[in-house]
Short mmCIF file of C-alpha atoms and ligand atoms in Angstrom, two decimals:
data_model
loop_
_atom_site.label_atom_id
_atom_site.label_comp_id
_atom_site.label_asym_id
_atom_site.label_seq_id
_atom_site.Cartn_x
_atom_site.Cartn_y
_atom_site.Cartn_z
CA MET P 1 41.00 13.13 -16.22
CA SER P 2 43.30 15.69 -14.55
CA ALA P 3 42.14 17.75 -11.55
CA THR P 4 42.01 21.52 -12.14
CA ARG P 5 44.02 23.62 -9.66
CA SER P 6 43.00 26.87 -7.99
CA PRO P 7 45.44 29.87 -7.87
CA HIS P 8 46.50 28.67 -4.40
CA GLY P 9 47.47 25.31 -5.76
CA GLN P 10 44.67 23.46 -4.00
CA ALA P 11 42.72 20.88 -5.95
CA ALA P 12 39.48 22.46 -7.19
CA ASP P 13 37.48 19.66 -5.67
CA THR P 14 38.20 21.14 -2.22
CA ALA P 15 35.01 23.05 -2.94
CA LEU P 16 33.25 19.76 -2.53
CA SER P 17 34.81 18.94 0.82
CA LEU P 18 33.02 19.42 4.11
CA GLN P 19 35.80 21.49 5.69
CA ARG P 20 34.29 24.63 4.22
CA ILE P 21 30.99 24.36 6.05
CA GLY P 22 30.25 24.73 9.70
CA HIS P 23 28.58 22.44 12.18
CA GLU P 24 25.24 24.25 11.96
CA GLN P 25 25.16 24.09 8.19
CA LEU P 26 25.96 20.40 8.33
CA LEU P 27 23.04 19.87 10.68
CA ASP P 28 20.78 21.85 8.31
CA ILE P 29 21.75 19.51 5.50
CA VAL P 30 21.06 16.39 7.56
CA ASP P 31 17.82 17.88 8.82
CA LEU P 32 16.62 18.66 5.31
CA ASN P 33 17.32 15.11 4.17
CA GLU P 34 14.10 13.27 3.41
CA SER P 35 15.44 10.15 5.10
CA GLY P 36 15.25 9.89 8.84
CA VAL P 37 18.67 9.76 10.50
CA VAL P 38 19.66 8.72 14.00
CA TYR P 39 23.22 8.84 15.27
CA ALA P 40 24.44 6.93 18.32
CA ASP P 41 27.91 6.58 19.82
CA ALA P 42 29.71 3.28 20.32
CA HIS P 43 28.18 2.98 23.83
CA GLY P 44 24.66 3.16 22.44
CA ALA P 45 23.80 6.72 23.55
CA VAL P 46 21.56 8.41 20.98
CA LEU P 47 23.23 11.75 20.23
CA TYR P 48 21.20 13.04 17.34
CA ILE P 49 17.86 12.47 15.61
CA ASN P 50 17.15 14.52 12.49
CA ARG P 51 13.95 16.42 11.77
CA SER P 52 12.62 13.93 9.18
CA LEU P 53 12.84 11.06 11.64
CA LYS P 54 11.11 13.11 14.33
CA ARG P 55 8.34 13.83 11.85
CA MET P 56 8.15 10.21 10.70
CA PHE P 57 7.55 8.82 14.20
CA LEU P 58 6.24 11.97 15.93
CA ILE P 59 9.27 11.90 18.23
CA ASP P 60 9.12 14.60 20.92
CA ASP P 61 10.63 15.25 24.35
CA SER P 62 8.56 12.46 25.86
CA TRP P 63 11.11 10.14 24.28
CA HIS P 64 13.54 11.03 27.15
CA HIS P 65 16.44 13.38 26.94
CA GLN P 66 19.08 10.78 27.43
CA LEU P 67 17.88 8.27 24.91
CA THR P 68 19.73 5.00 24.39
CA LEU P 69 19.60 2.87 21.28
CA SER P 70 17.82 0.08 23.13
CA SER P 71 15.09 2.35 24.55
CA PHE P 72 14.77 3.98 21.11
CA GLU P 73 14.33 0.52 19.60
CA ALA P 74 11.76 -0.37 22.27
CA GLN P 75 9.76 2.79 21.46
CA LEU P 76 9.78 1.94 17.76
CA CYS P 77 8.85 -1.68 18.54
CA SER P 78 5.59 -0.49 20.10
CA MET P 79 4.69 1.07 16.73
CA LEU P 80 5.38 -1.99 14.60
CA ASP P 81 2.70 -3.77 12.64
CA PRO P 82 1.68 -6.70 14.90
CA GLN P 83 2.19 -9.03 11.90
CA GLU P 84 5.76 -7.84 11.38
CA THR P 85 8.33 -10.60 11.84
CA VAL P 86 11.47 -8.66 10.94
CA ARG P 87 13.34 -7.38 14.01
CA LEU P 88 14.57 -3.85 14.39
CA PRO P 89 18.36 -3.74 14.00
CA MET P 90 19.52 -1.18 16.61
CA THR P 91 20.59 -3.30 19.56
CA ALA P 92 21.77 -6.14 17.33
CA MET P 93 24.09 -3.70 15.51
CA LEU P 94 25.36 -2.34 18.81
CA ASP P 95 26.14 -5.87 20.07
CA GLN P 96 27.99 -6.65 16.86
CA LEU P 97 29.89 -3.39 17.15
CA ALA P 98 30.99 -4.39 20.68
CA LEU P 99 32.32 -7.63 19.24
CA SER P 100 34.11 -5.59 16.54
CA ASP P 101 32.14 -7.66 14.16
CA VAL P 102 30.85 -4.89 11.93
CA GLU P 103 32.61 -3.81 8.79
CA LEU P 104 32.78 -0.14 7.90
CA THR P 105 30.14 -0.50 5.24
CA GLN P 106 26.51 0.37 4.97
CA ARG P 107 24.12 -2.39 5.80
CA LEU P 108 20.66 -2.71 4.34
CA PHE P 109 17.87 -4.22 6.32
CA SER P 110 14.58 -5.49 5.09
CA VAL P 111 11.63 -3.18 4.84
CA ILE P 112 9.71 -2.99 8.07
CA LYS P 113 6.02 -2.22 8.48
CA PHE P 114 4.80 0.20 11.12
CA VAL P 115 1.21 0.96 12.01
CA LEU P 116 1.90 4.02 14.15
CA PRO P 117 1.76 6.97 13.94
CA ARG P 118 0.29 5.89 10.57
CA PRO P 119 0.73 2.80 8.38
CA THR P 120 4.14 3.05 6.71
CA VAL P 121 6.72 0.77 5.17
CA ILE P 122 10.20 1.90 6.18
CA GLN P 123 13.50 0.64 4.87
CA ILE P 124 16.17 0.83 7.54
CA SER P 125 19.88 0.76 6.83
CA ALA P 126 22.87 1.37 9.08
CA SER P 127 26.48 2.46 8.82
CA VAL P 128 29.38 2.43 11.23
CA THR P 129 31.24 5.71 11.17
CA ALA P 130 35.03 5.99 11.12
CA ARG P 131 34.87 7.04 14.79
CA GLY P 132 32.93 3.94 15.75
CA GLY P 133 29.49 5.55 15.97
CA LEU P 134 26.37 4.12 14.43
CA VAL P 135 24.12 5.88 11.93
CA PHE P 136 20.71 4.48 11.07
CA TYR P 137 18.82 5.71 8.04
CA PHE P 138 15.04 5.39 7.72
CA ARG P 139 13.64 5.67 4.22
CA ASP P 140 9.87 5.83 3.76
CA THR P 141 9.10 3.32 1.00
CA THR P 142 5.34 3.21 1.57
CA VAL P 143 4.48 4.50 -1.92
CA GLU P 144 6.94 2.16 -3.70
CA PHE P 145 5.65 -0.75 -1.64
CA GLU P 146 2.03 0.10 -2.52
CA VAL P 147 2.83 0.45 -6.24
CA ASP P 148 4.57 -2.95 -6.17
CA ARG P 149 1.63 -4.48 -4.38
CA MET P 150 -0.82 -3.00 -6.90
CA LYS P 151 1.28 -4.27 -9.79
CA SER P 152 1.35 -7.81 -8.42
CA GLU P 153 -2.36 -7.69 -7.69
CA PHE P 154 -3.05 -6.42 -11.21
CA LEU P 155 -0.91 -9.16 -12.78
CA ALA P 156 -2.59 -11.86 -10.70
CA THR P 157 -6.08 -10.57 -11.62
CA ALA P 158 -5.16 -10.15 -15.30
CA ALA P 159 -3.77 -13.68 -15.45
CA HIS P 160 -6.89 -15.01 -13.78
CA GLU P 161 -9.20 -13.11 -16.14
CA LEU P 162 -7.29 -14.45 -19.15
CA ARG P 163 -7.22 -17.99 -17.84
CA THR P 164 -10.97 -18.29 -17.26
CA PRO P 165 -12.08 -17.96 -20.91
CA LEU P 166 -9.01 -19.88 -22.09
CA ALA P 167 -9.83 -22.77 -19.78
CA SER P 168 -13.32 -23.03 -21.23
CA ILE P 169 -12.02 -22.83 -24.82
CA PHE P 170 -9.48 -25.53 -24.02
CA GLY P 171 -12.04 -27.76 -22.29
CA PHE P 172 -14.68 -27.49 -25.01
CA THR P 173 -12.24 -28.08 -27.87
CA GLU P 174 -10.97 -31.19 -26.08
CA LEU P 175 -14.54 -32.39 -25.80
CA LEU P 176 -15.17 -31.77 -29.49
CA ILE P 177 -12.03 -33.69 -30.42
CA ALA P 178 -12.70 -36.62 -28.09
CA ARG P 179 -16.42 -37.18 -28.61
CA VAL P 180 -18.76 -37.63 -31.49
CA MET P 181 -21.86 -35.60 -30.77
CA ALA P 182 -25.08 -34.39 -32.33
CA PRO P 183 -24.66 -31.39 -34.65
CA GLU P 184 -26.85 -29.17 -32.40
CA ARG P 185 -24.71 -29.94 -29.35
CA GLN P 186 -21.59 -29.38 -31.42
CA ARG P 187 -22.92 -25.99 -32.51
CA GLU P 188 -23.69 -25.01 -28.91
CA LEU P 189 -20.12 -25.79 -27.87
CA LEU P 190 -18.70 -23.89 -30.84
CA GLN P 191 -20.84 -20.90 -29.93
CA THR P 192 -19.46 -20.94 -26.40
CA ILE P 193 -15.92 -21.18 -27.75
CA HIS P 194 -16.62 -18.28 -30.09
CA ARG P 195 -18.08 -16.18 -27.26
CA GLN P 196 -15.14 -16.87 -24.98
CA SER P 197 -12.61 -16.12 -27.75
CA ARG P 198 -14.32 -12.80 -28.38
CA LEU P 199 -14.09 -12.02 -24.68
CA LEU P 200 -10.37 -12.85 -24.76
CA VAL P 201 -9.78 -10.62 -27.77
CA ASN P 202 -11.69 -7.74 -26.12
CA LEU P 203 -9.81 -8.25 -22.89
CA ILE P 204 -6.43 -8.17 -24.59
CA ASN P 205 -7.37 -5.18 -26.74
CA GLU P 206 -8.58 -3.19 -23.75
CA LEU P 207 -5.52 -4.16 -21.71
CA LEU P 208 -3.28 -3.01 -24.55
CA ASP P 209 -5.25 0.22 -24.95
CA LEU P 210 -5.01 0.91 -21.24
CA SER P 211 -1.31 0.21 -20.99
CA ARG P 212 -0.55 2.27 -24.11
CA ILE P 213 -2.60 5.23 -22.86
CA GLU P 214 -1.03 4.97 -19.42
CA SER P 215 2.54 4.71 -20.60
CA ARG P 216 2.16 7.51 -23.18
CA GLN P 217 0.33 9.70 -20.64
CA GLY P 218 -1.62 11.43 -23.39
CA LYS P 219 1.48 12.23 -25.48
CA ASP P 220 -0.01 10.51 -28.52
CA PHE P 221 -3.36 12.27 -28.10
CA HIS P 222 -3.97 14.68 -30.96
CA ARG P 223 -5.93 17.31 -29.14
CA GLN P 224 -7.83 19.86 -31.12
CA GLN P 225 -10.90 22.02 -30.72
CA CYS P 226 -13.94 19.83 -31.30
CA SER P 227 -17.59 20.67 -30.92
CA VAL P 228 -19.44 18.56 -28.37
CA GLU P 229 -22.07 17.82 -31.02
CA ASN P 230 -19.47 16.36 -33.35
CA ILE P 231 -18.12 14.00 -30.70
CA VAL P 232 -21.61 12.89 -29.68
CA LYS P 233 -22.83 12.29 -33.25
CA ASN P 234 -19.77 10.23 -34.12
CA ALA P 235 -20.07 8.13 -30.97
CA ILE P 236 -23.72 7.37 -31.70
CA ARG P 237 -22.86 6.59 -35.32
CA GLY P 238 -20.21 4.14 -34.06
CA LEU P 239 -22.73 2.47 -31.80
CA LEU P 240 -25.85 2.16 -33.91
CA VAL P 241 -25.15 0.35 -37.13
CA LYS P 242 -27.64 0.65 -39.98
CA GLY P 243 -30.98 -0.95 -39.14
CA ASP P 244 -30.22 -1.00 -35.39
CA LYS P 245 -33.49 -0.89 -33.46
CA ARG P 246 -31.85 0.65 -30.39
CA GLN P 247 -32.28 4.36 -29.88
CA VAL P 248 -30.44 7.12 -28.11
CA THR P 249 -32.53 10.19 -27.31
CA THR P 250 -30.31 13.24 -27.57
CA SER P 251 -30.78 16.72 -26.19
CA LEU P 252 -27.73 18.77 -27.09
CA SER P 253 -28.43 22.22 -25.64
CA HIS P 254 -24.68 22.91 -25.46
CA GLY P 255 -23.68 20.97 -28.56
CA GLN P 256 -22.02 23.99 -30.16
CA LEU P 257 -19.53 24.38 -27.28
CA ARG P 258 -15.99 23.33 -28.04
CA ILE P 259 -13.61 21.18 -26.05
CA MET P 260 -9.89 20.57 -26.48
CA VAL P 261 -9.70 16.81 -26.98
CA ASP P 262 -8.46 14.02 -29.19
CA PRO P 263 -11.67 13.27 -31.10
CA ASP P 264 -11.00 9.54 -31.67
CA LYS P 265 -10.10 8.84 -28.05
CA THR P 266 -13.01 10.88 -26.72
CA ILE P 267 -15.46 9.15 -29.07
CA GLN P 268 -14.07 5.81 -27.84
CA ALA P 269 -14.70 6.85 -24.21
CA LEU P 270 -18.23 8.01 -24.91
CA LEU P 271 -18.90 4.86 -26.92
CA ASN P 272 -17.89 2.72 -23.91
CA VAL P 273 -20.34 4.63 -21.72
CA LEU P 274 -23.13 4.22 -24.30
CA VAL P 275 -22.42 0.50 -24.69
CA ASN P 276 -22.68 0.08 -20.92
CA ALA P 277 -25.98 2.00 -20.82
CA PHE P 278 -27.49 -0.54 -23.23
CA LYS P 279 -25.73 -3.58 -21.73
CA TYR P 280 -26.87 -2.85 -18.20
CA SER P 281 -30.46 -2.15 -19.25
CA PRO P 282 -31.49 -5.72 -20.06
CA GLN P 283 -35.19 -4.80 -19.68
CA GLY P 284 -34.81 -1.87 -22.05
CA GLY P 285 -35.78 1.68 -21.11
CA ALA P 286 -34.82 4.99 -22.64
CA ILE P 287 -31.17 5.90 -23.09
CA VAL P 288 -30.81 9.67 -23.00
CA LEU P 289 -27.73 11.64 -23.95
CA ASP P 290 -27.76 15.29 -22.95
CA THR P 291 -25.28 18.06 -22.24
CA LEU P 292 -24.79 20.29 -19.20
CA VAL P 293 -22.55 23.15 -18.17
CA ARG P 294 -21.13 24.04 -14.80
CA ASP P 295 -18.92 26.74 -13.44
CA GLU P 296 -16.47 25.71 -10.74
CA ASP P 297 -14.40 28.61 -9.36
CA GLY P 298 -14.59 30.45 -12.67
CA GLU P 299 -13.65 27.31 -14.67
CA ARG P 300 -16.42 26.50 -17.10
CA GLU P 301 -16.97 22.86 -17.94
CA VAL P 302 -19.28 21.10 -20.30
CA GLY P 303 -20.63 17.65 -19.46
CA VAL P 304 -21.81 14.93 -21.79
CA ARG P 305 -24.22 12.79 -19.80
CA VAL P 306 -25.57 9.34 -20.67
CA THR P 307 -28.56 8.26 -18.58
CA ASP P 308 -30.11 4.82 -18.57
CA GLN P 309 -32.99 3.21 -16.69
CA GLY P 310 -31.19 -0.06 -16.22
CA ILE P 311 -30.14 -2.20 -13.28
CA GLY P 312 -28.18 0.60 -11.56
CA MET P 313 -25.57 0.11 -8.86
CA SER P 314 -25.31 0.38 -5.08
CA PRO P 315 -23.10 3.19 -3.67
CA GLU P 316 -20.41 0.56 -2.79
CA HIS P 317 -20.33 -0.62 -6.38
CA VAL P 318 -20.26 2.93 -7.77
CA ALA P 319 -17.18 3.55 -5.60
CA ARG P 320 -15.40 0.66 -7.34
CA VAL P 321 -16.55 1.21 -10.90
CA PHE P 322 -13.14 2.48 -12.13
CA GLU P 323 -11.19 -0.42 -10.60
CA ARG P 324 -9.60 -2.61 -13.20
CA PHE P 325 -11.53 -5.86 -13.77
CA PHE P 326 -14.25 -4.81 -11.35
CA ARG P 327 -17.63 -6.16 -12.37
CA VAL P 328 -20.71 -6.06 -10.15
CA ASP P 329 -21.78 -9.41 -11.54
CA PRO P 330 -18.73 -11.44 -12.57
CA SER P 331 -20.86 -14.43 -13.68
CA GLY P 332 -20.57 -13.40 -17.34
CA LYS P 333 -24.36 -13.28 -17.90
CA ILE P 334 -23.76 -9.82 -19.32
CA PRO P 335 -20.45 -9.99 -21.22
CA GLY P 336 -17.67 -7.58 -20.33
CA THR P 337 -14.09 -7.26 -19.19
CA GLY P 338 -14.33 -4.81 -16.30
CA LEU P 339 -11.83 -2.55 -18.07
CA GLY P 340 -14.15 -0.22 -20.02
CA MET P 341 -14.72 2.35 -17.28
CA SER P 342 -10.99 2.39 -16.41
CA LEU P 343 -10.34 3.37 -20.02
CA VAL P 344 -13.06 6.04 -19.90
CA LYS P 345 -11.47 7.53 -16.77
CA GLU P 346 -7.92 7.46 -18.18
CA ILE P 347 -8.95 9.08 -21.47
CA THR P 348 -11.04 11.77 -19.80
CA GLU P 349 -8.58 12.66 -17.05
CA LEU P 350 -5.61 12.81 -19.42
CA GLN P 351 -7.56 15.52 -21.22
CA ASP P 352 -8.11 17.57 -18.06
CA GLY P 353 -11.64 16.26 -17.60
CA TRP P 354 -13.27 14.02 -15.02
CA VAL P 355 -15.97 11.38 -14.88
CA GLN P 356 -19.03 11.55 -12.68
CA VAL P 357 -21.08 8.42 -12.00
CA GLN P 358 -24.48 8.64 -10.33
CA SER P 359 -26.50 5.51 -9.90
CA GLU P 360 -29.33 3.97 -7.96
CA LEU P 361 -29.83 0.27 -7.66
CA GLY P 362 -32.77 -0.86 -9.78
CA GLN P 363 -33.38 2.69 -11.04
CA GLY P 364 -30.60 3.42 -13.50
CA THR P 365 -27.28 5.14 -13.96
CA SER P 366 -25.98 8.35 -15.40
CA VAL P 367 -22.36 8.81 -16.39
CA THR P 368 -21.12 12.31 -17.22
CA LEU P 369 -17.83 13.10 -18.95
CA TRP P 370 -16.85 16.65 -17.93
CA PHE P 371 -14.35 18.68 -19.96
CA PRO P 372 -13.12 22.27 -19.61
CA LEU P 373 -14.33 24.57 -22.37
CA ALA P 374 -11.72 24.98 -25.11
CA SER P 375 -11.64 28.78 -24.75
CA ASP P 376 -10.98 28.58 -20.99
CA PHE P 377 -8.52 25.78 -21.51
CA LEU P 378 -6.52 27.73 -24.10
CA LEU P 379 -6.49 30.80 -21.88
CA SER P 380 -5.05 28.82 -18.99
CA ARG P 381 -2.44 27.10 -21.19
CA PRO P 382 -1.60 29.54 -24.00
CA PHE P 383 1.37 27.51 -25.28
CA MET P 384 -0.50 24.25 -25.58
CA PRO P 385 -0.26 23.88 -29.40
CA ASN P 386 3.53 23.88 -29.25
CA GLU P 387 3.86 21.24 -26.57
CA ASP P 388 5.31 17.73 -27.11
P1 ADP N 1 -17.62 -4.13 -18.28
O1 ADP N 1 -16.77 -4.58 -19.42
O2 ADP N 1 -17.84 -5.20 -17.25
O3 ADP N 1 -18.89 -3.49 -18.70
P2 ADP N 1 -16.77 -1.56 -17.21
O4 ADP N 1 -15.43 -1.18 -16.68
O5 ADP N 1 -17.30 -0.80 -18.35
O6 ADP N 1 -16.68 -3.10 -17.50
O7 ADP N 1 -17.79 -1.43 -15.99
C1 ADP N 1 -17.47 -2.04 -14.76
C2 ADP N 1 -18.73 -2.53 -14.06
O8 ADP N 1 -19.51 -1.40 -13.65
C3 ADP N 1 -19.64 -3.34 -14.96
O9 ADP N 1 -19.29 -4.70 -15.00
C4 ADP N 1 -20.99 -3.11 -14.28
O10 ADP N 1 -21.14 -3.99 -13.20
C5 ADP N 1 -20.88 -1.69 -13.75
N1 ADP N 1 -21.51 -0.72 -14.68
C6 ADP N 1 -20.89 0.07 -15.58
N2 ADP N 1 -21.78 0.84 -16.24
C7 ADP N 1 -22.98 0.55 -15.74
C8 ADP N 1 -24.32 1.01 -15.99
N3 ADP N 1 -24.59 1.94 -16.92
N4 ADP N 1 -25.31 0.46 -15.25
C9 ADP N 1 -25.07 -0.45 -14.31
N5 ADP N 1 -23.84 -0.95 -14.03
C10 ADP N 1 -22.81 -0.45 -14.73
#
């Protein structure tokens, strides 16, 4: 590729060179950089700390005027996580520089955890400049680190949840193969195997649903104006098969209101809430489905609320109800995967709604799916039908 030339014969890429900007502008650029930057000369005198780094560690004048790299390192050391085993690289780099042992390349150091001024995970790297100075870069990787940690935790929990039913299927089939046993005992074991397989299938289906919904971020939702009544009736129809003795008492005062949702996904969410209401009411009790409206800062919302008189939850458990695999009672007495409420939350929030859970231990629970009214929603996003 040939370089284009300006009328003065200079290569056009001069526009990209730093000669055209002044010292102040250069400092502005470094200051606006999200990474923290500290520059020290070859004798270890800190000559410059950019604004991001000052913000990151709340560096002010109390850090001395004539800061050296070793006192800077000592200040940072006092903010490290006490569990941190990785050493800060400032003085080590300076020593290596004195021994002319450092190549003119950027060096990456491991991520380092700080507890002050707030818990952060910072990746530090360093470069030696052509004039023999040292530049250290501090990149805040707290969010990436947390996402990685959550992913590993999720994988470990998912693997554990899959292994538990599989282990019992494996164990019981081995028993059936190895031993001759009475038909009743055999039937009992087969029933357990069947129950555990069903749990596995549900678990995998819900995991797949969750990951699909999450990765598509609602792009495969076919949102349309639906009446609340229609969603509710279909959810109840999906729950109560013909001849079912269970009952849901409905009171749809706002049933005619319309919401902008994917009907299938929303019915699935409401169905999960209804299933829970029955599951966690082992002693029975009325299950009531009613509708409410609220007005928050001029935004009108309609709520579909399912109330049971079941076992309820403590406030600590309510706070964790949307966590993946969270179950108040993991013993399996009441079957479940701990993924249902995560799905309900994903589906509702991807459609601009939110889920409210109110519960009292031993008294019962009510779960409300709130959605903006379709008319308000369309007014706030007039081009919605053409999106995608
Ligand atoms: P699960 O498949 O275990 O029902 P969910 O994600 O739907 O998973 O719910 C998570 C946990 O929240 C349940 O295991 C249960 O402990 C609690 N929970 C959910 N709904 C109710 C309810 N209506 N009453 C009491 N506890 C509930």
